[in-house]
Short mmCIF file of C-alpha atoms in Angstrom, two decimals:
data_model
loop_
_atom_site.label_atom_id
_atom_site.label_comp_id
_atom_site.label_asym_id
_atom_site.label_seq_id
_atom_site.Cartn_x
_atom_site.Cartn_y
_atom_site.Cartn_z
CA ALA Y 12 36.53 16.51 -64.41
CA GLN Y 13 32.95 15.78 -65.34
CA SER Y 14 29.82 15.73 -63.25
CA VAL Y 15 26.06 15.91 -63.52
CA THR Y 16 23.48 17.35 -61.19
CA GLN Y 17 19.92 16.15 -61.30
CA LEU Y 18 17.50 18.71 -59.93
CA GLY Y 19 14.80 17.07 -57.86
CA SER Y 20 15.22 13.67 -56.30
CA HIS Y 21 11.53 12.96 -56.71
CA VAL Y 22 9.07 14.07 -59.39
CA SER Y 23 5.38 13.20 -59.34
CA VAL Y 24 3.05 13.67 -62.32
CA SER Y 25 -0.42 12.56 -63.27
CA GLU Y 26 -0.93 10.03 -66.01
CA GLY Y 27 -1.09 11.88 -69.34
CA ALA Y 28 0.81 14.91 -68.04
CA LEU Y 29 4.14 16.22 -69.27
CA VAL Y 30 7.24 14.65 -67.77
CA LEU Y 31 10.26 16.92 -67.23
CA LEU Y 32 13.37 15.62 -65.49
CA ARG Y 33 16.21 18.10 -65.15
CA CYS Y 34 19.92 17.49 -65.61
CA ASN Y 35 22.80 19.94 -65.67
CA TYR Y 36 26.31 18.89 -66.51
CA SER Y 37 29.84 20.08 -66.01
CA SER Y 38 32.56 19.02 -68.40
CA SER Y 39 35.94 20.38 -69.43
CA VAL Y 40 35.59 18.76 -72.86
CA PRO Y 41 32.64 18.43 -75.24
CA PRO Y 42 30.41 16.02 -73.37
CA TYR Y 43 28.65 12.86 -74.29
CA LEU Y 44 25.42 12.69 -72.32
CA PHE Y 45 23.07 9.85 -71.50
CA TRP Y 46 19.78 9.17 -69.81
CA TYR Y 47 19.22 5.76 -68.25
CA VAL Y 48 16.14 4.28 -66.58
CA GLN Y 49 16.20 1.77 -63.74
CA TYR Y 50 13.26 -0.31 -62.55
CA PRO Y 51 13.33 -1.83 -59.04
CA ASN Y 52 16.03 -4.45 -58.56
CA GLN Y 53 17.15 -4.22 -62.15
CA GLY Y 54 20.11 -2.81 -64.04
CA LEU Y 55 20.12 0.41 -66.02
CA GLN Y 56 18.61 0.65 -69.48
CA LEU Y 57 19.65 3.31 -71.94
CA LEU Y 58 16.87 5.72 -72.92
CA LEU Y 59 18.87 8.00 -75.17
CA LYS Y 60 22.28 9.53 -75.76
CA TYR Y 61 23.80 12.73 -77.08
CA THR Y 62 27.10 12.39 -78.95
CA SER Y 63 27.48 15.82 -80.61
CA ALA Y 64 25.14 15.23 -83.53
CA ALA Y 65 21.61 16.65 -83.33
CA THR Y 66 20.90 18.64 -80.18
CA LEU Y 67 17.40 17.17 -79.88
CA VAL Y 68 17.73 13.49 -79.19
CA LYS Y 69 14.85 11.04 -79.40
CA GLY Y 70 14.93 7.87 -77.38
CA ILE Y 71 12.84 4.87 -76.55
CA ASN Y 72 9.40 4.88 -74.96
CA GLY Y 73 8.58 8.37 -76.28
CA PHE Y 74 11.30 10.18 -74.34
CA GLU Y 75 13.48 12.91 -75.77
CA ALA Y 76 16.13 15.28 -74.48
CA GLU Y 77 17.60 18.53 -75.70
CA PHE Y 78 21.25 19.45 -75.35
CA LYS Y 79 21.68 23.14 -74.53
CA LYS Y 80 25.31 24.13 -74.35
CA SER Y 81 24.59 27.68 -73.19
CA GLU Y 82 22.66 26.34 -70.22
CA THR Y 83 24.84 23.22 -69.72
CA SER Y 84 21.61 21.26 -69.57
CA PHE Y 85 20.25 18.01 -70.92
CA HIS Y 86 16.69 17.78 -69.63
CA LEU Y 87 14.55 14.71 -70.32
CA THR Y 88 10.95 15.11 -71.44
CA LYS Y 89 7.96 13.06 -72.44
CA PRO Y 90 4.72 14.68 -73.59
CA SER Y 91 2.37 12.26 -71.88
CA ALA Y 92 3.25 10.14 -68.87
CA HIS Y 93 2.21 6.52 -68.65
CA MET Y 94 1.96 4.43 -65.50
CA SER Y 95 4.75 2.22 -66.81
CA ASP Y 96 7.13 5.22 -66.78
CA ALA Y 97 7.35 5.07 -63.00
CA ALA Y 98 11.01 4.32 -62.28
CA GLU Y 99 14.35 5.87 -61.32
CA TYR Y 100 16.04 7.98 -63.99
CA PHE Y 101 19.74 8.74 -64.16
CA CYS Y 102 21.56 11.34 -66.18
CA ALA Y 103 25.20 10.58 -66.98
CA VAL Y 104 28.16 12.30 -68.63
CA SER Y 105 30.95 10.41 -70.33
CA GLY Y 106 34.54 11.17 -71.12
CA ASN Y 107 37.12 8.65 -70.11
CA ASP Y 108 34.62 7.31 -67.64
CA MET Y 109 30.94 7.64 -66.91
CA ARG Y 110 29.67 9.84 -64.09
CA PHE Y 111 26.09 9.44 -62.96
CA GLY Y 112 23.77 11.81 -61.23
CA ALA Y 113 22.04 10.87 -57.99
CA GLY Y 114 18.86 9.97 -59.81
CA THR Y 115 15.28 11.21 -59.97
CA ARG Y 116 12.44 8.97 -58.92
CA LEU Y 117 9.40 9.45 -61.15
CA THR Y 118 5.99 8.64 -59.74
CA VAL Y 119 2.95 8.57 -62.03
CA LYS Y 120 -0.45 9.04 -60.42
CA PRO Y 121 -3.55 7.56 -62.03
CA GLU T 20 19.29 -10.00 -77.88
CA ALA T 21 22.72 -10.09 -76.24
CA GLU T 22 22.76 -9.22 -72.56
CA VAL T 23 25.22 -8.78 -69.74
CA ALA T 24 24.86 -11.68 -67.31
CA GLN T 25 25.48 -11.42 -63.58
CA SER T 26 25.26 -13.89 -60.75
CA PRO T 27 24.10 -14.26 -58.14
CA ARG T 28 21.18 -11.84 -58.29
CA TYR T 29 20.97 -11.66 -54.51
CA LYS T 30 23.52 -12.41 -51.81
CA ILE T 31 23.16 -12.25 -48.05
CA THR T 32 26.28 -12.65 -45.98
CA GLU T 33 27.59 -11.91 -42.54
CA LYS T 34 30.26 -9.32 -41.94
CA SER T 35 33.83 -10.59 -42.15
CA GLN T 36 32.83 -13.24 -44.69
CA ALA T 37 34.09 -13.34 -48.27
CA VAL T 38 31.77 -12.82 -51.23
CA ALA T 39 32.27 -12.99 -54.97
CA PHE T 40 30.25 -11.74 -57.88
CA TRP T 41 30.49 -12.86 -61.48
CA CYS T 42 29.85 -10.98 -64.70
CA ASP T 43 29.77 -12.13 -68.32
CA PRO T 44 29.72 -9.16 -70.71
CA ILE T 45 28.21 -9.01 -74.16
CA SER T 46 30.33 -10.95 -76.61
CA GLY T 47 32.87 -8.73 -78.33
CA HIS T 48 32.77 -5.97 -75.74
CA ALA T 49 36.32 -5.11 -74.80
CA THR T 50 35.49 -2.78 -71.93
CA LEU T 51 33.98 -4.02 -68.70
CA TYR T 52 32.93 -1.96 -65.68
CA TRP T 53 31.99 -2.74 -62.11
CA TYR T 54 29.84 -0.20 -60.30
CA ARG T 55 28.51 0.03 -56.76
CA GLN T 56 25.11 1.61 -56.28
CA ILE T 57 24.07 2.48 -52.76
CA LEU T 58 20.33 2.70 -52.24
CA GLY T 59 19.03 6.07 -53.35
CA GLN T 60 22.20 7.04 -55.21
CA GLY T 61 23.62 6.76 -58.69
CA PRO T 62 26.16 4.10 -59.66
CA GLU T 63 29.79 4.79 -58.78
CA LEU T 64 32.60 3.22 -60.75
CA LEU T 65 34.74 0.73 -58.86
CA VAL T 66 36.91 -0.64 -61.64
CA GLN T 67 37.20 -0.52 -65.41
CA PHE T 68 38.86 -3.15 -67.59
CA GLN T 69 40.03 -2.86 -71.16
CA ASP T 70 40.36 -6.48 -72.25
CA GLU T 71 42.23 -8.10 -69.35
CA SER T 72 43.92 -4.92 -68.12
CA VAL T 73 42.72 -2.62 -65.39
CA VAL T 74 42.52 0.94 -66.71
CA ASP T 75 40.89 2.58 -63.69
CA ASP T 76 40.59 1.24 -60.15
CA SER T 77 41.08 4.52 -58.35
CA GLN T 78 37.81 4.13 -56.41
CA LEU T 79 38.25 0.47 -55.56
CA PRO T 80 38.90 -0.11 -51.82
CA LYS T 81 41.90 -2.28 -52.46
CA ASP T 82 42.31 -3.40 -48.87
CA ARG T 83 39.20 -5.54 -49.21
CA PHE T 84 38.06 -5.49 -52.83
CA SER T 85 39.68 -7.22 -55.77
CA ALA T 86 38.65 -7.67 -59.38
CA GLU T 87 39.98 -9.76 -62.20
CA ARG T 88 39.30 -10.44 -65.84
CA LEU T 89 41.90 -13.04 -66.57
CA LYS T 90 41.06 -13.92 -70.18
CA GLY T 91 39.55 -10.60 -71.09
CA VAL T 92 36.03 -12.00 -71.14
CA ASP T 93 34.16 -12.64 -67.90
CA SER T 94 35.07 -11.01 -64.63
CA THR T 95 34.89 -11.60 -60.89
CA LEU T 96 34.61 -9.01 -58.15
CA LYS T 97 35.52 -10.16 -54.65
CA ILE T 98 35.07 -8.62 -51.23
CA GLN T 99 37.03 -10.00 -48.29
CA PRO T 100 36.11 -9.36 -45.57
CA ALA T 101 32.67 -7.90 -46.13
CA GLU T 102 31.61 -4.98 -43.95
CA LEU T 103 28.14 -3.64 -43.13
CA GLY T 104 28.76 -0.61 -45.34
CA ASP T 105 29.25 -2.84 -48.37
CA SER T 106 25.51 -3.49 -48.59
CA ALA T 107 24.58 -2.20 -52.04
CA MET T 108 23.74 -3.18 -55.60
CA TYR T 109 26.78 -4.21 -57.61
CA LEU T 110 26.33 -3.56 -61.30
CA CYS T 111 28.40 -4.83 -64.18
CA ALA T 112 28.39 -3.10 -67.54
CA SER T 113 30.17 -3.58 -70.83
CA SER T 114 30.77 -1.52 -73.92
CA TYR T 115 32.31 -1.77 -77.36
CA ARG T 116 34.46 1.26 -77.80
CA GLY T 117 34.10 2.18 -81.42
CA LEU T 118 35.81 4.87 -83.45
CA ALA T 119 34.11 7.65 -81.50
CA GLY T 120 35.73 6.39 -78.34
CA VAL T 121 32.47 6.69 -76.50
CA GLY T 122 31.01 3.36 -75.68
CA GLU T 123 27.38 3.12 -74.76
CA GLN T 124 27.33 0.97 -71.66
CA PHE T 125 25.05 -2.03 -71.38
CA PHE T 126 24.18 -3.04 -67.84
CA GLY T 127 23.50 -6.37 -66.28
CA PRO T 128 20.67 -6.91 -63.76
CA GLY T 129 23.00 -6.44 -60.81
CA THR T 130 23.76 -8.33 -57.60
CA ARG T 131 22.02 -7.07 -54.48
CA LEU T 132 24.37 -7.62 -51.52
CA THR T 133 23.15 -7.50 -47.94
CA VAL T 134 25.75 -7.71 -45.18
CA LEU T 135 24.38 -8.62 -41.74
#
């Protein structure tokens, strides 16, 4: 069985500050991992994915995530937050199906 | 750019009524998913289709929910009768399962259901 745990349901940063959203996974097989972003009343948009190639994955909008097997983590980072980054972020693990975390709401203060 | 289409975007209904949601996946995507997302939570899979066949409906409340994908293209999710606890966002996603067997899922905009 696979699952993900997102640490922190709400993260608040100042504009220009580092964004760090935490995700830990559990999987009985080598995982495929994803980060999605969701804006209010919209569907989910893929930010990036890890599929066993490079452990540092670069995505859209300046986001990146690093797969660390020893820590079973796949944290999402962005060096400098922008107001438009305010949204809900979901980590997900995939095997035969996709399991999502509960989400982390990112607030960006001016 | 190809997108997953869903309609309606918003639906308000009274409990005990029937509701239906429609999804048109990206052309060529064999796998289609219906998710339910309760406010403040992540999406939870209700049903997964591979072409016209159901491959996973273990979390679908079959006493009131039904889903079909008759021609292996678009799909309908129905709730009858609706209950207050069904208020949620219903998301449709599709994927093209390539050689890796891991299909990136593309999501539609969702249908926001409110049951009064």
